[in-house]
Coordinates of C-alpha atoms and ligand atoms in Angstrom, one line a residue:
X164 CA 0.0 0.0 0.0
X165 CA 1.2 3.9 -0.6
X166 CA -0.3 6.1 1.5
X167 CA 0.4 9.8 3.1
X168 CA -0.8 8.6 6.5
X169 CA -1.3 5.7 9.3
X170 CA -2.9 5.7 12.3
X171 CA -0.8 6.2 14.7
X172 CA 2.1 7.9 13.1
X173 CA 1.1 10.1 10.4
X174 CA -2.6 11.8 10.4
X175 CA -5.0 14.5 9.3
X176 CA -8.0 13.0 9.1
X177 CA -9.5 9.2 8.0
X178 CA -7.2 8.0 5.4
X179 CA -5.2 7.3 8.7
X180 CA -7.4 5.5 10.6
X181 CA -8.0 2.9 7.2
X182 CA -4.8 2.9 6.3
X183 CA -3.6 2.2 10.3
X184 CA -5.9 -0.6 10.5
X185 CA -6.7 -2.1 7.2
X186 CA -3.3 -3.9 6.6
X187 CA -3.8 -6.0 10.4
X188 CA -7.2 -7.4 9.0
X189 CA -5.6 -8.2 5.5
X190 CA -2.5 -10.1 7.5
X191 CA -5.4 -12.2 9.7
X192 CA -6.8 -13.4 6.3
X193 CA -3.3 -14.1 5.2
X194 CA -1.8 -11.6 3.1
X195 CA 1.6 -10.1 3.0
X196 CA 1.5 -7.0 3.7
X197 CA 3.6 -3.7 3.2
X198 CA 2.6 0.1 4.0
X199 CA 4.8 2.8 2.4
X200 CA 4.2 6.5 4.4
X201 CA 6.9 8.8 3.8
X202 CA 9.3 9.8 7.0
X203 CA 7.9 13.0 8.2
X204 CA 8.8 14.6 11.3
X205 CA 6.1 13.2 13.5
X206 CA 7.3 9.9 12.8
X207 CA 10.4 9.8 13.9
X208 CA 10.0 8.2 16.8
X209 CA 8.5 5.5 15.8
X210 CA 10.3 4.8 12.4
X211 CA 13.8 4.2 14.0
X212 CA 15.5 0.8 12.3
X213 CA 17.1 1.4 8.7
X214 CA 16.0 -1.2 6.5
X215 CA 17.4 -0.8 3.2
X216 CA 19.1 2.6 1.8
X217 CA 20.1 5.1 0.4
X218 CA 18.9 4.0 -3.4
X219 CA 19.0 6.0 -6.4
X220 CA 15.8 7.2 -7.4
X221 CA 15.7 9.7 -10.6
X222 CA 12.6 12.0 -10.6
X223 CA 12.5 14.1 -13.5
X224 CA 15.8 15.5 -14.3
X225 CA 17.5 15.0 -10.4
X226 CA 19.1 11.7 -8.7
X227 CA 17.7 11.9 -5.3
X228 CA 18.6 9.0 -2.8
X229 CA 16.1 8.2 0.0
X230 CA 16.0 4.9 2.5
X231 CA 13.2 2.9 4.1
X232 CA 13.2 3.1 7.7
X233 CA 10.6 0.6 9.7
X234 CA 8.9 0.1 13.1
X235 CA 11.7 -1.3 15.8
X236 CA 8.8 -4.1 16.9
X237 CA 7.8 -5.6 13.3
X238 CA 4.9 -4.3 11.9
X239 CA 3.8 -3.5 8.5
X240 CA 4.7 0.4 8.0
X241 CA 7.6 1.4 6.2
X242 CA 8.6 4.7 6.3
X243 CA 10.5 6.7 3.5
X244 CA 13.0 8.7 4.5
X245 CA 13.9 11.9 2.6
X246 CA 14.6 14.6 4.8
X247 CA 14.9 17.6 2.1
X248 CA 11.2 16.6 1.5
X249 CA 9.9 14.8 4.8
X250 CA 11.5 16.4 7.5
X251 CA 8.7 18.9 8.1
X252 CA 6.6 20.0 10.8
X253 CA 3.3 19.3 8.5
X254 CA 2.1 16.1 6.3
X255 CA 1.0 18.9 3.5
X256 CA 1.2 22.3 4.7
X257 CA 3.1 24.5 7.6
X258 CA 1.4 28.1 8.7
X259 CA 2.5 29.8 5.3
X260 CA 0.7 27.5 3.1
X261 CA 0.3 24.3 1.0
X262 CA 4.1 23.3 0.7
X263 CA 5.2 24.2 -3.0
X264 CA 6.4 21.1 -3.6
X265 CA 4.0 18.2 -2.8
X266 CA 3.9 17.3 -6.4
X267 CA 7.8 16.4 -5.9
X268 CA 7.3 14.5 -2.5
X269 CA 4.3 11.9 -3.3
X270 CA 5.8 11.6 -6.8
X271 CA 8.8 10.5 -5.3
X272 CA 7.0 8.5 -2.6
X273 CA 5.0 6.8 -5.6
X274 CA 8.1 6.1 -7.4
X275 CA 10.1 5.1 -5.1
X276 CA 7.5 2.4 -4.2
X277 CA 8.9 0.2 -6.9
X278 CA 12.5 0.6 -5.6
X279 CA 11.5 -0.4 -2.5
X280 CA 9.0 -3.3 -3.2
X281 CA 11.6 -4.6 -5.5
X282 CA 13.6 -5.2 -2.8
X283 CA 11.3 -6.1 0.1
X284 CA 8.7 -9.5 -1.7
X285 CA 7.1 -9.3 -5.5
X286 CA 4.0 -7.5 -4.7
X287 CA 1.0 -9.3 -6.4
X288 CA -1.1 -5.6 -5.8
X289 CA -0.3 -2.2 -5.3
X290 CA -2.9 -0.6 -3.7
X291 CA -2.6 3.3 -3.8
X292 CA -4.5 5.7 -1.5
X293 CA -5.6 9.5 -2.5
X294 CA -4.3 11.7 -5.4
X295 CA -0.9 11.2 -3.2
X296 CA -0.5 7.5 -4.9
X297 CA -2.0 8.6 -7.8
X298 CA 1.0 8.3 -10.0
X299 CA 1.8 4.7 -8.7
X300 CA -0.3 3.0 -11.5
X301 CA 0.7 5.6 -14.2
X302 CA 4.4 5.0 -13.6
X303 CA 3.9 1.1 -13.1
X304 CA 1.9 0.5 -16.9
X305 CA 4.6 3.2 -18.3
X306 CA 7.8 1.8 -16.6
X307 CA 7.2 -1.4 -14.2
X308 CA 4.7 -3.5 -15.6
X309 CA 7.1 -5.9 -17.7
X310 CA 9.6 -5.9 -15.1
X311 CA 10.4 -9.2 -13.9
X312 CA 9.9 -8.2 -10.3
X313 CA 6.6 -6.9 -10.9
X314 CA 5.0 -9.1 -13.5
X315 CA 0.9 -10.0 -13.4
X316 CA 0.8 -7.3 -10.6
X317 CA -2.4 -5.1 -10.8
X318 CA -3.0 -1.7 -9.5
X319 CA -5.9 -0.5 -7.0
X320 CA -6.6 3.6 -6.4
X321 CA -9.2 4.3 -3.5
X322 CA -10.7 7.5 -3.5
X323 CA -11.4 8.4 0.2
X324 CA -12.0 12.0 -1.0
X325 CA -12.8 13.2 -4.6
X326 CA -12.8 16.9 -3.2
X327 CA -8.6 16.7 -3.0
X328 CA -7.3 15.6 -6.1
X329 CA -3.9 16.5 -6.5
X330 CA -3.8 19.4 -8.7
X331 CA -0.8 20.8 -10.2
X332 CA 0.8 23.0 -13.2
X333 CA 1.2 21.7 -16.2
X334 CA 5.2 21.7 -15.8
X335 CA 4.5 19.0 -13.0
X336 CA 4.7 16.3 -15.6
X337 CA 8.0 16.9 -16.2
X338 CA 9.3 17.5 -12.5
X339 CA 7.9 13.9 -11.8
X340 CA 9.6 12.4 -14.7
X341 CA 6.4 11.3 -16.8
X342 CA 6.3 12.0 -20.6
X343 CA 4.7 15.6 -21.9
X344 CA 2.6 13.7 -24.1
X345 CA 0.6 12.7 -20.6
X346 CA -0.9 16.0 -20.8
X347 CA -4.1 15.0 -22.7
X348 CA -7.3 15.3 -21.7
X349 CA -8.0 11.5 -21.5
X350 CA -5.4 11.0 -19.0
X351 CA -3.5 13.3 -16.9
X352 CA -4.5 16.8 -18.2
X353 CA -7.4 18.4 -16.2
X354 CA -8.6 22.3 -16.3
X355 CA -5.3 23.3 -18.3
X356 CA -2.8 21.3 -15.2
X357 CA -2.9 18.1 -14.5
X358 CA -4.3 15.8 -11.1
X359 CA -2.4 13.4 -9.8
X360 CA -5.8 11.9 -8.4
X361 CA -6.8 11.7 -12.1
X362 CA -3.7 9.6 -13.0
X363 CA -4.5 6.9 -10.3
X364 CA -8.1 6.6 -11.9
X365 CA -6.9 6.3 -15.2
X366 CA -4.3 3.8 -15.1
X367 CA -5.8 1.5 -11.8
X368 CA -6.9 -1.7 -13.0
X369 CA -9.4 -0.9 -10.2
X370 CA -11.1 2.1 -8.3
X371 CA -12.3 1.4 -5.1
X372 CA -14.5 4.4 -3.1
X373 CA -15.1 3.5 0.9
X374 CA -19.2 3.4 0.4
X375 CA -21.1 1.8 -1.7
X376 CA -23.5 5.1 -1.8
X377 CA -20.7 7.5 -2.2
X378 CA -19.6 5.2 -5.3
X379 CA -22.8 5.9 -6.7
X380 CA -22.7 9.7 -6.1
X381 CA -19.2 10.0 -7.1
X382 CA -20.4 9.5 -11.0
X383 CA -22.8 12.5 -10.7
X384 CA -21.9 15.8 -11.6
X385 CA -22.8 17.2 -8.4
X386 CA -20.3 15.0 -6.3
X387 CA -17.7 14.2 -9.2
X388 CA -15.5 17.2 -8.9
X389 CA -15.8 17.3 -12.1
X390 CA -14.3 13.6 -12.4
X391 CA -17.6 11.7 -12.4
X392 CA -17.6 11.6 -16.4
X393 CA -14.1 9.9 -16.1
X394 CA -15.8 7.4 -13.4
X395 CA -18.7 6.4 -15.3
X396 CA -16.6 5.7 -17.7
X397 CA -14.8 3.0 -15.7
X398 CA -18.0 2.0 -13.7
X399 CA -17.2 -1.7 -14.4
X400 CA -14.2 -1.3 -12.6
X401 CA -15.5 0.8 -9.8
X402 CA -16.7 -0.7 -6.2
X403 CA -18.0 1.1 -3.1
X404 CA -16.2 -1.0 0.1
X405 CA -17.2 0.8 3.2
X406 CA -14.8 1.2 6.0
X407 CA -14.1 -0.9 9.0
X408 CA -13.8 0.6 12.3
X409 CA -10.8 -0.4 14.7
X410 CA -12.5 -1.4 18.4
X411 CA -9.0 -1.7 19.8
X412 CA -9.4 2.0 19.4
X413 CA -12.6 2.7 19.5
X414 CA -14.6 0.9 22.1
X415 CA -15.9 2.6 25.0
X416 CA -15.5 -0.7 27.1
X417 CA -11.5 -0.3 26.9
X418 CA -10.9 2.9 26.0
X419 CA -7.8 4.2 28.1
X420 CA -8.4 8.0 27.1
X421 CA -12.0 8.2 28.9
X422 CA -12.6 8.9 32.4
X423 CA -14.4 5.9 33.2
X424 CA -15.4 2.7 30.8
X425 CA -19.1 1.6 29.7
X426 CA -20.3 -1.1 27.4
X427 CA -23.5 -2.2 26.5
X428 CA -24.1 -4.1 29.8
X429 CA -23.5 -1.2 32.0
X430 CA -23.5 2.2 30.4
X431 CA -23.5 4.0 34.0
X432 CA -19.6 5.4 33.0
X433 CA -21.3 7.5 30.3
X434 CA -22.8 10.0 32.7
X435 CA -19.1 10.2 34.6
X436 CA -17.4 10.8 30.9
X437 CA -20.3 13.4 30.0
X438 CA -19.6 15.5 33.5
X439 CA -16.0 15.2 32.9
X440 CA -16.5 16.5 29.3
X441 CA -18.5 19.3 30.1
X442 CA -16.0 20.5 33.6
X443 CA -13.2 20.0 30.5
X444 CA -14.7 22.7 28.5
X445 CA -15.3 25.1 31.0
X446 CA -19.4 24.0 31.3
X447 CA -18.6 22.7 34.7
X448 CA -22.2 24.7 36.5
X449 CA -24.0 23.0 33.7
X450 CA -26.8 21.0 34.6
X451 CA -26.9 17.4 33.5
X452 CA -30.2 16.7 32.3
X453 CA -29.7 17.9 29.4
X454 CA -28.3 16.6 26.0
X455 CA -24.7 17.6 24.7
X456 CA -24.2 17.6 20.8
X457 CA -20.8 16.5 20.1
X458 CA -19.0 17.8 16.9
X459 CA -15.0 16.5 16.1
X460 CA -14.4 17.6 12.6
X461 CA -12.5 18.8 10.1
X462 CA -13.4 22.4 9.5
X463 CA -13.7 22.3 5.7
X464 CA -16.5 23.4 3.5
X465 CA -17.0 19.3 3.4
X466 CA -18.5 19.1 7.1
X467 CA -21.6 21.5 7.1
X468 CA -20.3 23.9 9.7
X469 CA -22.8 26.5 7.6
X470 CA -25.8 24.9 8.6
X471 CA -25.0 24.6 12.1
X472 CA -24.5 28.1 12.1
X473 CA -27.6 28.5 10.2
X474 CA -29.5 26.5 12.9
X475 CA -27.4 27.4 16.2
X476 CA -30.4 30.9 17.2
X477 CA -33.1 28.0 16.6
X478 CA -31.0 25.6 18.5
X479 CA -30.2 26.8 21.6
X480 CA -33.8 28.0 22.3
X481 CA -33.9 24.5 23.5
X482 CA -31.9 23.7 26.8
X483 CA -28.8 21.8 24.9
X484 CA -25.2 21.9 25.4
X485 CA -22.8 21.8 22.3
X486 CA -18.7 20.6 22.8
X487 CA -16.9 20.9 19.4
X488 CA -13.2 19.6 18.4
X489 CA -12.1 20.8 15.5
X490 CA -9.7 22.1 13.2
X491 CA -8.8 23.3 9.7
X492 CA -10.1 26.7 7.8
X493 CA -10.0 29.8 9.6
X494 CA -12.9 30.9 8.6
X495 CA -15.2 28.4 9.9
X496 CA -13.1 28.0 12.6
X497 CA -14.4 31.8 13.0
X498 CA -18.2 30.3 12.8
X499 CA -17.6 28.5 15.6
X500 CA -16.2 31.3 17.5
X501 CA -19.1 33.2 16.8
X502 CA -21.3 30.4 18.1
X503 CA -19.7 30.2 21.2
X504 CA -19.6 33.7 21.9
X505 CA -23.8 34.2 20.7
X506 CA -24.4 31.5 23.2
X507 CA -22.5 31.9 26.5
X508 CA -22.1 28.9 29.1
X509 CA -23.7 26.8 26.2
X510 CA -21.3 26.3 23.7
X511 CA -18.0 24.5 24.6
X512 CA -14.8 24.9 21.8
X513 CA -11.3 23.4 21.3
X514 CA -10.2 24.2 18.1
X515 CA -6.8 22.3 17.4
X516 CA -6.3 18.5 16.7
X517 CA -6.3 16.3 20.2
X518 CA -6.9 12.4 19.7
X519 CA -7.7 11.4 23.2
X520 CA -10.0 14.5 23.4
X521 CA -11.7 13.0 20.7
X522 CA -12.3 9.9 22.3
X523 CA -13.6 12.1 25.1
X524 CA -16.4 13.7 23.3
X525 CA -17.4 10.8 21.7
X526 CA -17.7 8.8 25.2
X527 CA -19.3 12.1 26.5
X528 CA -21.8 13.2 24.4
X529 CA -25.2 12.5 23.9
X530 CA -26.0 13.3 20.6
X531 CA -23.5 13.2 17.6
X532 CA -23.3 16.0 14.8
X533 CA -22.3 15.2 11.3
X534 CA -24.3 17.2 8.7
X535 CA -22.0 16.7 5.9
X536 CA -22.3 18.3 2.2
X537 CA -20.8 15.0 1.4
X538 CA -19.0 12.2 3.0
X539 CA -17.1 9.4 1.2
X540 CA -17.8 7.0 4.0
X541 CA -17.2 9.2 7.7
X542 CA -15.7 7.2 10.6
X543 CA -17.1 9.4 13.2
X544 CA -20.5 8.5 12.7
X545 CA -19.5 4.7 13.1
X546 CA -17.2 5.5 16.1
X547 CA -20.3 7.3 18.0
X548 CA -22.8 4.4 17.6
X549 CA -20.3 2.3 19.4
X550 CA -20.1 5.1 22.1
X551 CA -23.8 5.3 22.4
X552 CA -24.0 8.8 21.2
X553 CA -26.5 9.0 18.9
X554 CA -25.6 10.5 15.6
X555 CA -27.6 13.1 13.6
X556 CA -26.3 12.7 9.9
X557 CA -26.8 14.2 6.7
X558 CA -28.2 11.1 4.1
X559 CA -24.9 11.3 1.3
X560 CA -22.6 8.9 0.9
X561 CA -21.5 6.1 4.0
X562 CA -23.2 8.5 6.5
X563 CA -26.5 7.1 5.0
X564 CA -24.8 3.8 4.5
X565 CA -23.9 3.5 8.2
X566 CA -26.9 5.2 10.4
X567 CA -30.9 3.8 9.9
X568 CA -33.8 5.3 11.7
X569 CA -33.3 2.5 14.5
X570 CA -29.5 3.8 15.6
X571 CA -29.7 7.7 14.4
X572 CA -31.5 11.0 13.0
X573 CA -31.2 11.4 9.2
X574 CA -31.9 14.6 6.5
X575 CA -31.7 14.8 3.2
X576 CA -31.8 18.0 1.9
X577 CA -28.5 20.7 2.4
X578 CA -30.6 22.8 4.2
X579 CA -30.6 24.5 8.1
X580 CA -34.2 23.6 8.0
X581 CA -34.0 19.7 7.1
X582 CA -30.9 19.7 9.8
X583 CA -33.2 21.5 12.6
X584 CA -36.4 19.2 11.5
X585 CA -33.9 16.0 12.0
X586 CA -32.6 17.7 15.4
X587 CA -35.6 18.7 16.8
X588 CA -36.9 14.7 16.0
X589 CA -34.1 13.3 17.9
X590 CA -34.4 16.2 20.8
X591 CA -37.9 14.6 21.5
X592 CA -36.5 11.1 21.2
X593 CA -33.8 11.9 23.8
X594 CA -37.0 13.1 26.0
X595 CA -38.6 9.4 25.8
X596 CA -35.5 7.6 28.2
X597 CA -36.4 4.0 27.4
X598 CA -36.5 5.1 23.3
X599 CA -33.3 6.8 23.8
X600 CA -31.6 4.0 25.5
X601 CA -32.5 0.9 22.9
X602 CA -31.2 3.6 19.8
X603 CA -28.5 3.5 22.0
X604 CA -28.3 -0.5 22.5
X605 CA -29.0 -0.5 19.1
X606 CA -25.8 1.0 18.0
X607 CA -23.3 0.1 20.0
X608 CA -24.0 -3.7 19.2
X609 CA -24.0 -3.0 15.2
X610 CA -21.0 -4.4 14.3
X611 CA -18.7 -2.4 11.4
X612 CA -15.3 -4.3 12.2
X613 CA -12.5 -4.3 9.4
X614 CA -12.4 -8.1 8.9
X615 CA -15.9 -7.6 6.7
X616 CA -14.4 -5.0 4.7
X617 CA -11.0 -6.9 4.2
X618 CA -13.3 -9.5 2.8
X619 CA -14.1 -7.4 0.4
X620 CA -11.1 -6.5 -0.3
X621 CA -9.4 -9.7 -0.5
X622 CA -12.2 -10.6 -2.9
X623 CA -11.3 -7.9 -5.5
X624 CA -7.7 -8.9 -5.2
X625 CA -8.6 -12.5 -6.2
X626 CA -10.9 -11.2 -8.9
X627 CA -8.4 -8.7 -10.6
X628 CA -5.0 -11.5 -10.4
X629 CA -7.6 -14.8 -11.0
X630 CA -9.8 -12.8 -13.8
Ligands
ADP777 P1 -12.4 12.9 7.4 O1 -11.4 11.9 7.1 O2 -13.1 13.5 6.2 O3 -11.8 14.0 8.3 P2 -13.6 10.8 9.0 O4 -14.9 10.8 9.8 O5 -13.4 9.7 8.1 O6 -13.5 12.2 8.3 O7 -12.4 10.7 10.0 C1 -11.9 11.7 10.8 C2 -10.9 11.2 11.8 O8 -10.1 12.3 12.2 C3 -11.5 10.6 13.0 O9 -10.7 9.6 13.6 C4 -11.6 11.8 14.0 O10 -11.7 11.4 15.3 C5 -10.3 12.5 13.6 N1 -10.4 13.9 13.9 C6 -10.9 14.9 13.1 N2 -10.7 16.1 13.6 C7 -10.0 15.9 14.7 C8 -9.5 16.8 15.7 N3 -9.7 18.1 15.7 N4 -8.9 16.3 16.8 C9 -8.7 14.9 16.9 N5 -9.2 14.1 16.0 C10 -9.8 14.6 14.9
GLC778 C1 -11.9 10.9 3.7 C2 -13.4 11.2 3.8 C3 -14.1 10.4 4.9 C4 -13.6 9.0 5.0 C5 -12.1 9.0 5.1 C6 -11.5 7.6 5.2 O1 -11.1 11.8 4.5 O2 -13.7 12.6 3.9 O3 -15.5 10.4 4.7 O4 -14.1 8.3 6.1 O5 -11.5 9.6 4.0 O6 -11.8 6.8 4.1

């Protein structure tokens, strides 16, 4: 696998959590299996033993010579190790900005994927994440795919995000050492530059999306970013495989970052972690019997921080509590200042990136807030049934997939109004004690575990090598 992050050592957002977790299930069903994340900063400590290196790899015009570094306990990350590219603060950006240069880094972390994999097994499948693999199956069917080393292999892109796709000048082609003649509308070109994410959906023998709805929506123009002509054209080769959830994480039960452990048997440590939660943000006079909203988020265009803005003077008429984690744009991070300031003693807000704090408001809450514009698959959602927080979710892609009128509170329409209609729905549930406790039975015992997604994986693996 080439990815940009794993759980625990490299993350932003979901792509780690899959990519963290996805290899174990894929070992317990007996495959070999290798993870290639480049050697940041943040992994350092954990990426200590040397395994092969320095190797030549020539990107575009330059000779550059990284190594593959590895766990010190074996484990299936590999980590490559490039300091005038990976020894940065951020995975994509500092303060200042996008780094200029991230066409260079995952081209090179693509490429050098083939130096390394030479010399680690033959990998039957190369399965690429994101625009930042995105050049792996290009520069496998141009260079790699009647090498010895790598005959019969087959390609996979998953697309955990159509909205990033890995766009860059025109000029990119040649810094990453592909051919000019690339730039062509039916391959690598798009909107007079070219996307990496394009190249990965081109030249995969497969495309994988992590829902079944959100592979549906991602051939419409409305969710294809422009793309979803390209993946109707490859619709034969296109499958929706929702994501797993880790429970050695994410289980309420053994959690070590709450303040006291619940399961299904005995949920009685759900009140402790919900006082804790609200002292933590500063709510500590607020009565209990009320219902906290949790939100942990991204704050992208991507999460529907608009409509809870839109909805927050309807909102907090009734006698809720809200405790958001989040980071990402300023400027919604402004609209959720501005919430908390309209609604003193009410609102609770940590804007930064804090695992265990995230663990915290999902154990804590009540009610779970995810009124996405879109949502390739969302792990929150699946995290908080577990937690018995019931989740209020917008219907697109594996947020309808994962929540049903027996575990949660669903809208369809991008609208303040359909989001208050669903809230005001589950504010009455939460009212009704023995309704509200079998939504949240209900949830915590759905099972989402990895081992039936790896299925599906391993099942497309077999199908594309054993056509
Ligand atoms: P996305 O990948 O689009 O951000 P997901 O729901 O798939 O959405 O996954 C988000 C992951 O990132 C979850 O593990 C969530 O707990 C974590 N996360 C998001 N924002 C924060 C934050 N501010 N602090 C800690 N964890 C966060
Ligand atoms: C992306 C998507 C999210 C998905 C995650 C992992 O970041 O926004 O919906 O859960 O990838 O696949």
């Amino acid at each position: 696998m080439v990815s940009s992050e794993a759980a625990p050592y490299a993350k932003t957002g979901g792509l780690a959590d899959v990519v963290g977790a996805l290899p174990y299930a894929l070992q317990q069903l007996g495959h070999e299996v290798a993870v290639l994340i480049p050697r940041y900063r943040s992994t350092f400590r954990y990426a200590t033993r040397r395994v092969t290196g320095p190797f030549q790899v020539q990107l575009g015009p330059y000779p550059w010579y990284p190594s593959v570094f590895t766990t010190e306990q074996p484990s299936p990350f590999y980590f490559l190790d490039l300091p005038d590219f990976y020894d940065r603060d951020g995975i994509y950006n500092d303060r200042s900005g996008e780094f200029g240069d991230n066409d260079l880094r995952f081209g090179m972390l693509s490429l050098a994927t083939f130096h390394f994999a030479r010399y680690h097994f033959r990998p039957d499948i190369l399965h690429c994440h994101d625009w930042q693999g995105g050049l792996v199956p290009a520069y496998f069917k141009l260079w790699f795919a009647g090498d010895p080393a790598f005959l019969g292999a087959k390609t996979v892109e998953t697309i955990h995000n159509l909205g990033y796709q890995g766009l860059f000048p025109r000029s990119s082609i040649i810094r990453v050492g592909l051919p000019e003649w690339l730039y062509r509308q039916d391959l690598l070109e798009f909107h007079g530059g070219i996307s990496l994410l394009k190249s990965g959906l081109v030249y995969a023998d497969a495309i994988t999306t992590v829902s079944p709805h959100y592979a549906e929506e991602t051939q419409t123009p409305e969710f294809g970013y422009g793309l979803d002509g390209l993946l109707r054209a490859r619709k034969a080769q296109l499958t929706g495989i929702l994501n797993g959830v880790d429970y050695s994480q994410w289980n309420p039960a053994t959690d070590p970052h709450i303040p006291s452990n619940y399961s299904v048997e005995d949920l009685s440590g759900k009140a402790v972690c919900k006082r804790e939660l609200l002292n933590e943000f500063g709510l500590s006079h607020a009565p209990q019997d009320r219902p906290v909203i949790g939100i942990v988020s991204r704050l992208t265009g991507q999460k529907g921080a608009d409509l809870i803005l839109e909805v927050a003077p309807y909102l907090f008429r009734e006698d809720v509590y809200m405790v958001v984690l989040g980071s990402g744009e300023p400027y919604f991070e402004g609209m959720f200042r501005h919430i908390r300031d309209t609604n003193p003693g009410r609102v609770g807000l940590r804007l930064g990136y804090d695992d265990a704090l995230a663990h915290r408001v999902e154990a804590g809450s009540d009610i779970f807030l995810m009124p996405s514009r879109y949502e390739p698959c969302g792990l929150n959602q699946i995290y908080s049934l577990k937690y018995g927080t019931v989740p209020v979710v917008r219907a697109t892609g594996g947020l309808d997939d994962t929540i049903d009128g027996e575990t949660g509170f669903k809208f369809w329409e991008y609208s303040g109004y359909a989001l208050l209609l669903a809230l005001e729905d589950c504010l009455r549930a939460w009212k009704d004690t023995d309704r509200w406790t079998k939504m949240m039975r209900t949830g915590m015992t759905r099972d989402f575990s990895w081992m039936t997604s790896a299925l599906q994986y391993d099942s497309l693996f077999r199908t594309l090598l054993h056509p």
